[in-house]
Amino acid sequence: MPDDIITLINDADKNSPVFSISRSSPWKLLVVDDDPEVHSVTKFVLHEQKILGRNMNLLYAESANEAKRILSEHRDVAVALIDVVMETDRAGLDLVKHIRNDMNMEECRLVLRTGQPGYAPELAVIQDYDVNDYRTKSELTHTRLITTVSTALRSYQQLHALAEHRRGLELIISAASDFLEQHAIADLAEGVLTQLAVLLKLPPGGIVVTHRGSPVSDDSERTYIVGASGAHARYIAHPLETLPDFRIVNAIQECISVKKHVFTEDYTVLYLQTSQKLDAAIFLNSGDKIPELDKKLLDVFVTNIAACFKNVKLVEKLNHIAFHDRLTGLLNRQGFITDLDATVCGTADTATVLIDLEHFTDLNDGLGHEAGDALLQAVAERLRKNLNPVCRIARIGADIFGAAGPPSLINEKKIHSIFKEPFKVGEYQLPVSVSIGICSHSDKAVNGITLLRRANIALNLSKQMPVKHHQYYQPAMEDEIRKRVSIIRELRAAFQSGGLQVWYQPQIKIATGEVTGMEALLRWPEGSGFAHPPSVFIPLAEYSGLIFNIGEWALHQSCTQYLNLAEAGFSNLRIAVNVSMPQFQHEGFTDTVAECVKNYSIPPGCLELEITESIAMDEPDSVKERLNTLRNLGIQIAIDDFGTGYSSLSQLQSMPIDYLKIDRAFILEIQKGKTGIFAETILDFCRKLGVLSIAEGVETPEQAEYLKSLGCDMIQGFLYARPMPPEDLMKWLKKHKSA
C-alpha cells in the first residue's frame, strides 16, 4: 500500500488508564524546527490524523526559546519533534536537557530530527539526554512519521498511566491519613469529594457522597446526602430522594441494593460497606466507562475510605455519648457549653436560660424513679416542640434544663407558658412549677462557661423568690459572690492564724442587778480597729462549712474562760455559747460537748447552749432527743431570738429548755409612751411554760424598768455592758462586784 494513502488502524488498548487527560481530548504534539517547510509537511501529514483513537493538536516553534515558552504553557505535550541544529549547533540538545532537567517533564517523548547527518549525536549523548528516538528528516516519510509518532504516543501513554497510578496511590495514602483525622461524616464526605475530583480529574459538581443514616438525627435507615457541591450542595443532610436528579437517586439506590460498584458508559457508583447496617455510596459523573486498571486504583481508594467512614461513625457515636444526655437525647452540660462557644457566643443579643424543676426530688421519691425519668423526657419533648428550632436545648443536671437563643424566644414569659399545663406521665397529670435564671448579653467575647455560670447565679437567686420564680443576671450579683468568696477566704485564713476572738457580754438578774452569766460572742477584729459584723461572717462560715471547726473552737475558748473566771473567784457564772443549725445537726456534736464538760470539769448548769427557734422546730422529735442528751450532761438550753421564727407552741412546750431569749427587735419597741406588746406576750408565755426569760438588746433605763415591771428574769445590752474581750471582762466583773 503506498505511503500517501496509509491509514493507521486504531489499536488503542481500551483498558489503558489515562487520568490527567480526558480520554477524548487530542494528543498535543510540539514541532520544533527553524525550517517553515518542515512545519508545513508535518501539519499536512498529522493535523487530521487520528492516532490511538484521538486527534492531534499540533503546536509549532521555530526556535528552542520559543519551544521553552510553549512548553511552559502546555506541560501536557505528549511528543516533541525537535530539530538538532537551529539557532546554534546544539540548540536541540540543549532544549532536551532543559525539558528533562529544568522542567522535569519525564513523560514527554522526545524525537530528534536533523537534516544534516554529520551533526547526528553520538549514542552516549542521546542516552545522557534521554532522547527517545533519532531520525534524519529524509527518513520520516508519510508512513514512517506516523509510525514514529504512534510509537512515541504509545510509550507516553504507558508512562503517563504509570505516573498517574503512582500519583493516585500517593493521593490515596495522603487522603487516608487526612481522613483518619476527621471526626464528622460531613467533613469526611467533603474530603472524599475533593480527593476523587483530583484523582480522576473530574469536576466536583459531578460527585455525590451518600451515607445510610442521618448526619443530624438518629434516623439510621434512610440514605442521606453527606457530600456534594455545585447545584447539589444545598441537598447536603437531606434524604437522597429529595435530590431532583433521578438518575443519581436511582443509581445510588441500585448500588446500595446490590451492595457492589456500578459501572456504566457515562457514570460510576462506588459502594462502601462501613458496617453491617451502614452503607455509603459515591456517585461519579465520569462521562466515560472507567478502565479496568483505574477500577483497581479506585478499589484501593474505596477500601481506605470505607475504613475511614467506619472510624468517623464510631467517633461521632462517642462524641454523641460524650455531649448528649442519654435519657432525653438533649445536649448535656458539656455539650451545651461547647455549643454555646460555637454558636451563641459569636452572636450579640442572645439569652441563656436555666430551668429548675421545683420539688422534683419529692416527686421522684414519691412516685418512683421511672415516673421521674418519664417526666424528664416529657419536659424535654415539650421544650423541643415549643421552642424555635434556632434555640439550643440541653439537660444540664438532674432536674435542670438549659436553653439558648434570641431574647425574643428565650424569656421568662415563654418558659413559664411552656410549663403552664401539667405533664401526662403514665396515669398521672403532673403540674410542674419552675425557677428560671436568665443571662442576656451582647458581648461577643463571652464564652459558654461564663454564660452558664451567670445563668446559674440568677437561677439560685430566683429560688429565693417564691412569687415570680425568675431572675435576670446582673453584674452586681457576680460582684457580690466574689465579695462573699473573698470574705470566706479571709475568714479561713484569719481562723487558721488565730485572728478570731471570743468576746463576752454580761447577763444581769434584773431584780437584784447581780451578774448571773455571760454570752460568748464571736468577733473578727482587724488591726485598723474595724471588726467584721458577725451577721455577715457567721452565715458565711455556715455556708462554707467552717462553722464546725469555728464552733468547736469557740466552745473550747468559752470553757477555758469559765476556768479562768472560776480561778478569779467568779465560779458561779454561767457561760452561754451560740450553736448554729449545721453545728447542732452534726453527728458528733453531742460527743464534742460531752468531751468539753469532762475535760474542763464544767459544773452542771454553768454551760448553756443557745439554739435558734428554727433549730428547735426542725425535725422536733430528733431535736428533742438530742436536747435531752445534752440536759443529761448538765447543759442548760436556751432558745435564742424567740418570736422571730415560726415555732409550734405545742411542740415547744415539750422541749427540754431552760431559757427563752426575747429578740432585741421586740425590745426596741419599748420607748417613751409605748409599750412592748410582743415582749409582754413572750414573758407571759415564759411564766406559763415554766422557763426563765432573758431580754437582749436593752439600751435604755426605760426599757429596763418596763421589763422589770413585767417580771423579766434577766437582761443584757449596752445599758450595762458591751461585748468585751476576756481581759476587759475580768476588769468589768471586778469593778461591778465592788460597786
XYZ file of C-alpha atoms in Angstrom:
739
model
C 0.000 0.000 0.000
C 1.541 3.400 -0.987
C 2.747 5.660 1.814
C 0.451 8.526 0.825
C -2.720 6.521 1.396
C -1.717 4.671 4.535
C -4.272 4.769 7.344
C -3.322 3.584 10.812
C -5.779 1.209 12.427
C -6.878 2.405 15.924
C -5.259 -0.289 18.023
C -5.510 1.567 21.332
C -5.900 -0.615 24.358
C -9.374 0.202 25.609
C -8.275 -0.612 29.137
C -5.346 1.825 29.153
C -5.774 4.199 32.109
C -5.496 7.895 31.392
C -6.230 10.094 34.407
C -4.891 13.593 33.906
C -6.024 13.919 30.289
C -9.573 13.430 29.132
C -9.968 10.160 27.278
C -11.319 12.002 24.212
C -9.070 15.089 24.188
C -6.488 15.427 21.338
C -2.838 14.486 21.721
C -0.574 17.511 21.986
C 2.451 17.329 19.688
C 5.131 20.053 19.538
C 7.113 20.545 16.328
C 10.366 22.484 16.889
C 12.234 23.410 13.700
C 13.654 26.558 12.131
C 12.550 25.420 8.670
C 8.953 26.551 7.882
C 8.677 23.859 5.200
C 9.140 21.152 7.860
C 6.181 22.616 9.773
C 4.031 22.577 6.649
C 4.860 18.965 5.825
C 4.303 17.797 9.395
C 0.981 19.616 9.532
C -0.074 18.098 6.207
C 0.641 14.573 7.452
C -0.631 14.797 11.044
C -3.214 17.534 11.605
C -6.232 15.413 10.615
C -4.670 12.104 11.581
C -6.290 10.103 14.432
C -3.791 8.042 16.397
C -4.753 5.616 19.180
C -8.311 6.808 18.792
C -7.609 10.502 19.337
C -6.973 13.533 17.131
C -3.793 15.598 17.074
C -3.305 19.117 18.447
C -0.132 20.447 16.753
C 1.972 23.212 18.317
C 4.797 24.905 16.388
C 8.032 26.594 17.450
C 10.796 27.900 15.123
C 13.446 28.129 17.875
C 14.435 26.479 21.128
C 13.498 29.573 23.111
C 10.035 29.688 21.556
C 9.655 25.991 22.352
C 10.503 26.653 26.017
C 7.760 29.269 26.166
C 5.189 26.967 24.607
C 6.139 24.092 26.895
C 5.758 26.307 29.974
C 2.134 26.875 28.907
C 1.436 23.296 27.733
C 3.079 20.887 30.150
C 0.867 18.080 28.860
C 2.668 17.854 25.489
C 2.895 14.150 24.727
C 5.531 14.167 21.941
C 8.044 16.764 20.789
C 9.735 16.541 17.351
C 12.928 18.578 17.815
C 15.452 19.736 15.218
C 19.043 19.375 16.455
C 20.586 22.384 14.681
C 18.690 25.622 14.939
C 19.981 28.932 16.331
C 23.083 27.021 17.457
C 24.592 23.667 16.564
C 23.441 22.258 19.929
C 20.132 24.106 20.279
C 18.085 20.907 20.042
C 20.230 19.051 22.540
C 20.131 21.966 24.971
C 16.343 22.068 24.632
C 16.179 18.369 25.502
C 18.314 18.993 28.572
C 16.011 21.870 29.606
C 12.885 19.725 29.174
C 14.260 16.869 31.256
C 16.310 18.641 33.907
C 14.710 22.049 34.326
C 11.068 21.352 33.523
C 11.084 17.769 34.887
C 8.885 16.570 32.018
C 9.853 12.908 32.225
C 6.796 11.523 30.443
C 7.007 13.649 27.294
C 8.519 11.620 24.421
C 11.363 13.408 22.583
C 12.233 12.614 18.936
C 15.310 14.346 17.487
C 15.317 15.151 13.761
C 18.166 16.515 11.647
C 18.641 17.396 8.038
C 22.433 17.305 8.464
C 23.516 13.734 9.227
C 27.004 14.972 10.066
C 25.565 16.587 13.160
C 23.957 13.401 14.372
C 24.613 12.956 18.089
C 26.513 10.003 19.354
C 24.687 7.177 21.159
C 26.130 8.149 24.567
C 24.898 11.704 24.067
C 21.414 10.506 23.210
C 21.329 8.331 26.331
C 22.660 11.132 28.524
C 19.995 13.497 27.244
C 17.173 10.952 27.496
C 16.215 11.147 23.825
C 13.640 8.542 22.854
C 14.342 8.410 19.089
C 16.539 9.967 16.445
C 15.704 10.291 12.757
C 17.040 12.167 9.761
C 14.398 14.238 8.113
C 14.749 12.222 4.930
C 13.781 9.076 6.832
C 10.483 10.484 8.077
C 8.258 9.763 5.115
C 4.483 9.920 5.490
C 4.186 6.408 6.859
C 7.303 6.471 8.988
C 6.381 9.829 10.539
C 3.016 8.466 11.595
C 4.628 5.248 12.822
C 7.259 7.145 14.827
C 4.669 9.411 16.387
C 2.364 6.453 17.133
C 5.178 4.567 18.861
C 6.098 7.642 20.888
C 2.460 8.233 21.874
C 2.009 4.629 22.974
C 5.140 4.939 25.110
C 3.896 8.247 26.516
C 0.516 6.720 27.274
C 2.050 3.873 29.248
C 4.463 6.091 31.158
C 1.715 8.585 31.870
C -0.562 5.825 33.163
C 2.155 4.582 35.492
C 2.808 8.105 36.728
C -0.891 8.714 37.262
C -1.267 5.497 39.200
C 1.718 6.420 41.340
C 0.223 9.863 41.864
C -3.136 8.262 42.624
C -1.649 5.938 45.229
C 0.179 8.855 46.829
C -3.095 10.791 46.916
C -4.894 7.821 48.476
C -2.242 7.382 51.170
C -2.220 11.099 51.903
C -6.021 11.296 51.820
C -6.399 8.314 54.152
C -4.100 9.980 56.658
C -6.147 13.176 56.466
C -9.453 11.315 56.604
C -8.472 9.456 59.767
C -8.184 12.843 61.476
C -11.765 13.758 60.592
C -14.343 13.486 63.369
C -17.541 14.181 61.426
C -19.220 12.464 58.481
C -19.793 15.809 56.745
C -16.096 16.723 56.931
C -15.063 13.287 55.688
C -17.525 13.480 52.775
C -16.175 16.866 51.783
C -12.669 15.410 51.748
C -13.777 12.440 49.630
C -15.408 14.832 47.194
C -12.224 16.828 46.799
C -9.833 13.861 46.579
C -11.868 11.998 43.963
C -12.076 15.119 41.839
C -8.288 15.422 41.981
C -7.692 11.709 41.485
C -9.890 11.347 38.413
C -9.648 14.896 37.105
C -13.416 15.232 37.356
C -15.425 18.352 38.228
C -16.522 18.139 41.917
C -20.063 19.075 40.930
C -20.473 15.644 39.382
C -19.715 13.778 42.608
C -22.347 12.988 45.264
C -21.454 11.210 48.526
C -24.261 9.466 50.428
C -24.443 7.543 53.674
C -27.171 5.464 55.251
C -28.055 7.331 58.417
C -28.750 10.992 59.015
C -25.795 13.239 59.916
C -28.073 15.408 62.081
C -30.587 13.000 63.661
C -30.992 9.449 64.953
C -32.507 8.169 61.675
C -30.274 5.235 60.685
C -32.499 3.671 57.992
C -32.772 6.220 55.188
C -29.925 7.233 52.895
C -28.764 10.837 53.243
C -26.548 13.070 51.127
C -23.457 13.927 53.167
C -21.275 15.473 50.485
C -21.901 17.352 47.220
C -21.028 20.613 45.521
C -22.371 22.861 42.847
C -26.122 22.591 42.248
C -26.362 19.559 44.549
C -24.675 21.179 47.582
C -27.911 22.541 49.021
C -29.202 18.986 49.476
C -26.460 18.021 51.973
C -28.002 16.498 55.145
C -31.236 15.846 53.205
C -32.613 12.397 52.284
C -31.340 11.062 48.953
C -34.818 11.040 47.405
C -35.053 14.846 47.716
C -32.356 15.192 45.025
C -34.089 16.269 41.789
C -31.702 14.281 39.550
C -33.465 10.908 39.479
C -30.602 9.334 37.516
C -28.324 9.856 40.537
C -31.012 8.747 43.008
C -31.756 5.533 41.127
C -28.078 4.763 40.539
C -27.186 5.120 44.239
C -30.219 3.122 45.354
C -29.288 0.327 42.936
C -25.677 0.351 44.187
C -26.716 0.068 47.848
C -29.304 -2.572 46.982
C -26.838 -4.876 45.166
C -24.009 -3.896 47.567
C -21.344 -3.553 44.875
C -19.924 -0.985 42.479
C -21.961 0.011 39.421
C -20.066 0.890 36.231
C -21.835 2.280 33.130
C -20.761 4.089 29.976
C -21.303 7.563 31.454
C -21.307 7.242 35.237
C -19.912 5.140 38.078
C -21.231 4.439 41.586
C -18.749 3.223 44.195
C -20.073 1.092 47.066
C -18.641 1.366 50.594
C -19.790 -1.002 53.305
C -18.855 0.754 56.549
C -20.563 -1.803 58.833
C -23.259 -4.460 58.698
C -26.045 -1.883 58.877
C -24.473 1.288 57.490
C -23.595 1.689 53.801
C -22.155 4.569 51.807
C -22.055 5.235 48.077
C -20.255 7.729 45.861
C -21.749 8.769 42.522
C -19.229 9.865 39.852
C -20.415 11.609 36.715
C -17.368 10.178 34.937
C -18.528 10.721 31.339
C -16.742 7.508 30.263
C -16.582 3.944 31.369
C -13.841 3.533 33.948
C -10.934 1.434 32.553
C -10.047 -1.791 34.339
C -6.738 -0.527 35.705
C -8.482 2.560 37.054
C -11.018 0.331 38.768
C -8.219 -1.355 40.695
C -6.942 2.016 41.842
C -10.456 3.017 42.886
C -10.773 -0.244 44.829
C -7.770 0.778 46.902
C -9.308 4.216 47.416
C -12.699 2.773 48.382
C -11.153 0.307 50.846
C -9.403 3.154 52.640
C -12.463 5.384 52.611
C -14.747 2.631 53.938
C -12.438 2.187 56.924
C -12.404 5.939 57.437
C -16.207 6.128 57.326
C -16.396 3.399 59.949
C -13.851 5.220 62.115
C -15.659 8.551 61.799
C -19.006 6.943 62.579
C -17.505 5.481 65.759
C -16.054 8.873 66.695
C -19.424 10.509 66.054
C -21.095 7.931 68.288
C -18.561 8.541 71.050
C -18.987 12.296 70.632
C -22.738 11.896 70.848
C -22.390 9.925 74.070
C -19.926 12.471 75.444
C -22.034 15.537 74.621
C -25.627 14.301 74.890
C -27.895 13.245 77.714
C -28.752 9.574 77.360
C -32.230 9.849 78.895
C -33.622 12.786 76.900
C -31.343 12.907 73.860
C -30.675 16.597 74.542
C -27.241 18.125 74.842
C -25.646 17.565 78.233
C -23.812 20.243 80.227
C -20.522 19.904 78.352
C -22.291 19.701 75.007
C -24.298 22.822 75.867
C -21.150 24.749 76.782
C -19.429 23.627 73.590
C -22.489 24.581 71.563
C -22.645 27.996 73.223
C -18.997 28.552 72.341
C -19.598 27.581 68.707
C -22.895 29.385 68.084
C -24.422 31.730 70.621
C -21.207 33.342 71.860
C -20.398 34.630 68.394
C -23.735 36.434 68.148
C -24.687 39.544 70.056
C -28.084 39.960 71.703
C -28.692 36.410 72.893
C -30.069 34.854 76.065
C -29.118 31.760 78.042
C -31.636 30.295 80.483
C -31.508 27.621 83.167
C -34.782 25.972 84.231
C -35.028 24.146 87.554
C -37.983 21.799 88.152
C -39.198 22.591 91.667
C -39.847 19.738 94.114
C -38.635 17.160 91.580
C -36.916 15.146 94.322
C -40.219 14.746 96.184
C -41.918 13.515 93.016
C -39.046 11.150 92.257
C -39.140 9.704 95.758
C -42.936 9.596 95.949
C -43.774 8.087 92.543
C -40.521 6.294 91.804
C -37.582 6.878 89.502
C -39.421 5.529 86.464
C -42.039 8.275 86.825
C -39.279 10.816 87.390
C -37.473 9.732 84.211
C -40.724 9.845 82.252
C -41.368 13.387 83.471
C -37.886 14.500 82.409
C -38.480 13.015 78.950
C -41.851 14.762 78.727
C -40.275 18.092 79.693
C -37.548 17.629 77.070
C -40.122 16.850 74.385
C -42.262 19.876 75.252
C -39.226 22.150 75.152
C -38.367 20.771 71.696
C -41.876 21.388 70.405
C -42.383 24.837 71.891
C -39.001 26.470 71.410
C -37.991 27.691 67.966
C -35.537 25.400 66.104
C -32.903 28.152 66.279
C -32.836 27.704 70.060
C -30.439 25.234 71.626
C -31.796 22.948 74.385
C -29.936 20.861 76.964
C -30.334 18.911 80.169
C -27.729 20.427 82.453
C -28.266 18.400 85.623
C -30.672 16.005 87.304
C -33.694 18.324 87.117
C -32.182 21.387 85.434
C -32.648 22.176 81.742
C -30.919 24.831 79.669
C -31.798 26.758 76.526
C -30.151 29.483 74.480
C -31.305 31.725 71.664
C -32.659 35.184 70.847
C -34.207 37.031 73.831
C -37.493 37.277 71.932
C -37.697 33.482 72.103
C -35.868 32.853 75.382
C -37.544 34.817 78.190
C -39.457 34.177 81.402
C -42.921 34.544 79.814
C -42.167 31.981 77.134
C -40.651 29.490 79.581
C -43.449 29.846 82.152
C -46.032 29.358 79.388
C -44.408 26.055 78.414
C -44.934 24.761 81.956
C -48.457 26.148 82.333
C -50.170 22.851 81.515
C -49.488 19.683 83.559
C -47.454 16.829 82.092
C -49.019 13.457 81.412
C -46.817 10.787 82.955
C -48.439 7.357 82.835
C -51.697 7.620 84.747
C -50.718 10.934 86.347
C -51.231 14.538 85.312
C -48.299 16.267 86.999
C -48.217 20.055 87.401
C -44.664 21.386 87.351
C -43.518 24.779 88.584
C -40.058 26.045 87.710
C -37.434 28.513 88.830
C -35.722 30.350 85.995
C -32.340 32.045 85.760
C -31.682 34.116 82.628
C -28.496 35.708 81.340
C -28.945 38.132 78.454
C -25.796 39.506 76.871
C -24.488 41.499 73.926
C -20.794 40.750 74.456
C -19.480 38.604 71.594
C -16.285 37.818 73.511
C -18.037 35.990 76.372
C -17.689 32.192 76.395
C -20.118 29.356 77.090
C -18.915 28.515 80.585
C -19.319 32.169 81.606
C -22.866 32.326 80.245
C -23.793 29.159 82.112
C -22.245 30.415 85.340
C -24.117 33.712 85.141
C -27.403 31.998 84.381
C -26.795 29.728 87.378
C -26.217 32.751 89.627
C -29.568 34.137 88.503
C -31.211 30.714 88.986
C -30.015 30.428 92.585
C -31.454 33.854 93.346
C -34.734 33.012 91.613
C -35.228 30.102 94.032
C -35.414 32.667 96.824
C -38.319 34.444 95.091
C -41.485 32.479 95.870
C -43.697 34.795 93.802
C -42.149 35.484 90.403
C -39.794 32.451 90.238
C -37.383 34.054 87.793
C -34.363 36.303 87.893
C -32.208 38.050 85.285
C -28.477 38.140 85.804
C -26.966 41.480 86.790
C -23.195 42.125 87.090
C -23.703 43.216 90.714
C -24.742 39.636 91.547
C -21.369 38.313 90.470
C -19.622 41.110 92.343
C -21.496 40.086 95.484
C -20.460 36.464 95.028
C -16.829 37.469 94.536
C -17.046 39.535 97.695
C -18.577 36.608 99.602
C -15.887 34.219 98.351
C -13.211 36.734 99.288
C -14.605 37.062 102.815
C -14.736 33.270 103.190
C -11.121 33.014 102.082
C -10.065 35.753 104.512
C -12.146 34.175 107.305
C -10.444 30.825 106.792
C -7.021 32.495 106.890
C -7.971 34.507 109.996
C -9.194 31.410 111.819
C -6.076 29.413 110.968
C -3.798 32.264 112.052
C -5.642 32.939 115.319
C -7.315 36.100 114.106
C -10.744 35.272 115.559
C -11.690 36.078 119.140
C -14.457 35.226 121.593
C -15.854 38.231 123.434
C -18.347 38.154 126.282
C -21.416 40.225 127.190
C -22.682 40.007 130.806
C -26.241 38.972 131.652
C -27.816 40.728 134.665
C -30.508 39.482 137.047
C -32.944 42.351 136.704
C -34.377 42.140 140.216
C -31.024 42.376 142.049
C -28.525 43.690 139.475
C -26.403 40.602 140.075
C -24.319 39.178 137.191
C -25.577 35.653 136.546
C -23.702 34.795 133.389
C -22.470 35.984 130.042
C -22.981 35.239 126.366
C -19.962 34.194 124.327
C -19.884 36.086 121.009
C -17.553 35.542 118.026
C -15.591 38.586 116.854
C -13.306 39.101 113.882
C -11.314 42.259 114.575
C -8.686 43.821 112.310
C -5.654 45.879 113.235
C -7.210 49.091 111.935
C -9.946 48.872 114.562
C -12.550 47.594 112.099
C -14.471 44.473 113.115
C -16.338 42.329 110.581
C -20.036 42.166 111.511
C -21.000 38.725 112.881
C -24.229 38.983 110.896
C -22.056 38.784 107.758
C -19.271 36.338 108.514
C -21.158 33.787 110.668
C -23.659 32.909 107.861
C -20.674 32.628 105.512
C -18.949 30.330 107.981
C -22.081 28.158 107.969
C -22.254 28.284 104.170
C -18.612 27.269 103.738
C -18.597 24.565 106.433
C -16.086 26.483 108.548
C -18.680 26.750 111.303
C -17.913 23.206 112.517
C -14.299 23.991 113.323
C -15.003 27.546 114.471
C -17.914 26.439 116.664
C -15.856 23.737 118.339
C -13.006 26.213 118.892
C -15.426 28.777 120.402
C -16.795 26.108 122.746
C -13.293 25.302 123.992
C -12.488 29.007 124.365
C -15.645 29.521 126.427
C -14.842 26.574 128.705
C -11.316 27.902 129.179
C -12.763 31.299 130.054
C -15.044 29.663 132.620
C -11.992 28.122 134.324
C -10.202 31.483 134.302
C -13.243 33.181 135.859
C -13.626 30.456 138.465
C -9.993 30.804 139.406
C -10.551 34.558 139.826
C -13.453 33.942 142.188
C -16.388 34.044 139.736
C -17.237 30.367 139.803
C -20.989 30.837 139.898
C -21.260 32.449 136.473
C -22.928 30.715 133.557
C -21.457 30.943 130.032
C -23.868 30.785 127.085
C -22.460 29.577 123.743
C -24.349 30.011 120.465
C -24.822 26.912 118.311
C -25.652 27.142 114.599
C -28.024 24.764 112.880
C -25.310 22.933 110.858
C -23.260 22.571 114.029
C -26.198 21.282 116.087
C -27.188 18.801 113.365
C -23.663 17.437 113.045
C -23.477 13.799 114.077
C -20.616 14.296 116.524
C -21.896 17.457 118.197
C -23.163 15.938 121.477
C -19.944 13.927 121.826
C -17.918 17.121 121.432
C -19.945 18.861 124.164
C -19.644 15.865 126.475
C -15.869 15.826 125.978
C -15.624 19.529 126.838
C -17.707 19.143 130.015
C -15.499 16.266 131.111
C -12.099 17.747 130.195
C -12.811 21.197 131.658
C -14.790 19.863 134.666
C -17.695 22.223 133.997
C -20.265 22.011 136.839
C -23.866 21.296 135.880
C -25.770 24.462 134.959
C -22.646 26.530 134.178
C -22.609 25.815 130.434
C -25.589 26.960 128.393
C -26.146 26.303 124.694
C -28.241 28.771 122.707
C -30.087 27.410 119.686
C -32.394 29.328 117.395
C -36.123 28.799 117.160
C -35.697 27.345 113.662
C -33.358 24.647 115.016
C -35.881 23.675 117.675
C -38.640 23.246 115.091
C -36.540 21.308 112.566
C -37.457 17.628 112.976
C -38.763 18.154 116.546
C -38.500 14.505 117.605
C -34.787 14.169 116.798
C -34.097 17.660 118.217
C -35.897 16.743 121.447
C -33.845 13.560 121.733
C -30.584 15.445 121.258
C -31.597 18.155 123.744
C -32.399 15.514 126.341
C -28.934 14.037 125.850
C -27.416 17.472 126.467
C -29.619 18.073 129.522
C -28.397 14.772 130.972
C -24.859 16.187 130.736
C -25.933 19.120 132.916
C -26.147 21.533 129.975
C -28.782 24.268 130.071
C -30.686 25.085 126.873
C -31.866 28.496 125.681
C -33.999 29.354 122.642
C -32.354 32.409 121.063
C -34.193 35.183 119.153
C -37.547 33.812 120.263
C -40.539 35.299 118.484
C -38.853 35.756 115.091
C -39.475 32.209 113.848
C -42.489 30.031 113.174
C -42.472 27.673 116.103
C -45.347 25.491 117.164
C -46.130 26.343 120.785
C -47.333 22.807 121.478
C -44.047 21.379 120.209
C -42.050 23.996 122.073
C -43.839 23.118 125.267
C -42.495 19.554 125.076
C -38.901 20.669 124.504
C -36.405 20.384 127.404
C -35.446 24.089 127.551
C -34.420 26.400 130.394
C -34.499 29.899 128.892
C -36.301 31.910 126.228
C -34.383 34.918 124.905
C -36.527 37.821 123.722
C -35.170 39.180 120.450
C -33.898 42.751 120.524
C -36.386 43.698 117.797
C -39.183 43.432 120.383
C -37.158 45.374 122.966
C -36.697 48.284 120.561
C -40.477 48.707 120.505
C -40.340 49.749 124.169
C -39.986 53.532 124.019
C -41.372 56.553 125.841
C -45.137 56.410 125.722
C -45.116 52.994 124.005
C -45.240 49.503 125.391
C -43.807 46.293 124.026
C -46.838 44.109 123.465
C -44.761 41.299 121.929
C -42.264 41.347 124.788
C -45.173 41.254 127.251
C -46.715 38.279 125.423
C -43.441 36.341 125.391
C -42.838 36.981 129.089
C -46.330 35.741 129.888
C -45.642 32.637 127.797
C -42.376 32.028 129.738
C -44.234 32.036 133.030
C -46.827 29.592 131.746
C -44.133 27.409 130.221
C -42.086 27.478 133.436
C -38.840 28.742 131.888
C -36.653 31.749 132.637
C -36.624 34.812 130.376
C -33.657 36.808 129.062
C -34.141 40.099 127.210
C -31.267 41.078 124.914
C -30.520 44.426 123.332
C -31.569 46.539 126.341
C -30.160 50.032 125.819
C -32.257 52.449 127.886
C -33.385 52.675 131.539
C -36.984 52.910 130.315
C -36.672 49.528 128.634
C -35.098 48.002 131.749
C -37.800 49.377 134.065
C -40.591 48.223 131.783
C -39.148 44.701 131.554
C -38.679 44.628 135.324
C -42.316 45.585 135.794
C -43.337 42.707 133.542
C -41.335 40.237 135.615
C -38.470 39.598 133.165
C -35.735 37.499 134.824
C -32.510 38.664 133.143
C -31.379 41.325 130.693
C -28.269 42.069 128.643
C -27.399 45.004 126.461
C -25.404 48.213 126.059
C -27.185 49.705 129.099
C -24.957 47.525 131.258
C -22.037 46.428 129.116
C -20.962 45.912 125.565
C -19.360 42.647 124.398
C -15.714 42.700 125.516
C -12.553 40.575 125.270
C -11.625 38.307 128.237
C -9.174 40.710 129.876
C -11.699 43.561 129.790
C -14.428 41.254 131.075
C -12.317 40.392 134.112
C -11.837 44.091 134.887
C -15.540 44.807 134.407
C -16.587 41.967 136.715
C -14.253 43.089 139.474
C -15.490 46.643 139.181
C -19.139 45.560 139.119
C -18.597 43.322 142.170
C -17.086 46.124 144.218
C -19.763 48.623 143.200
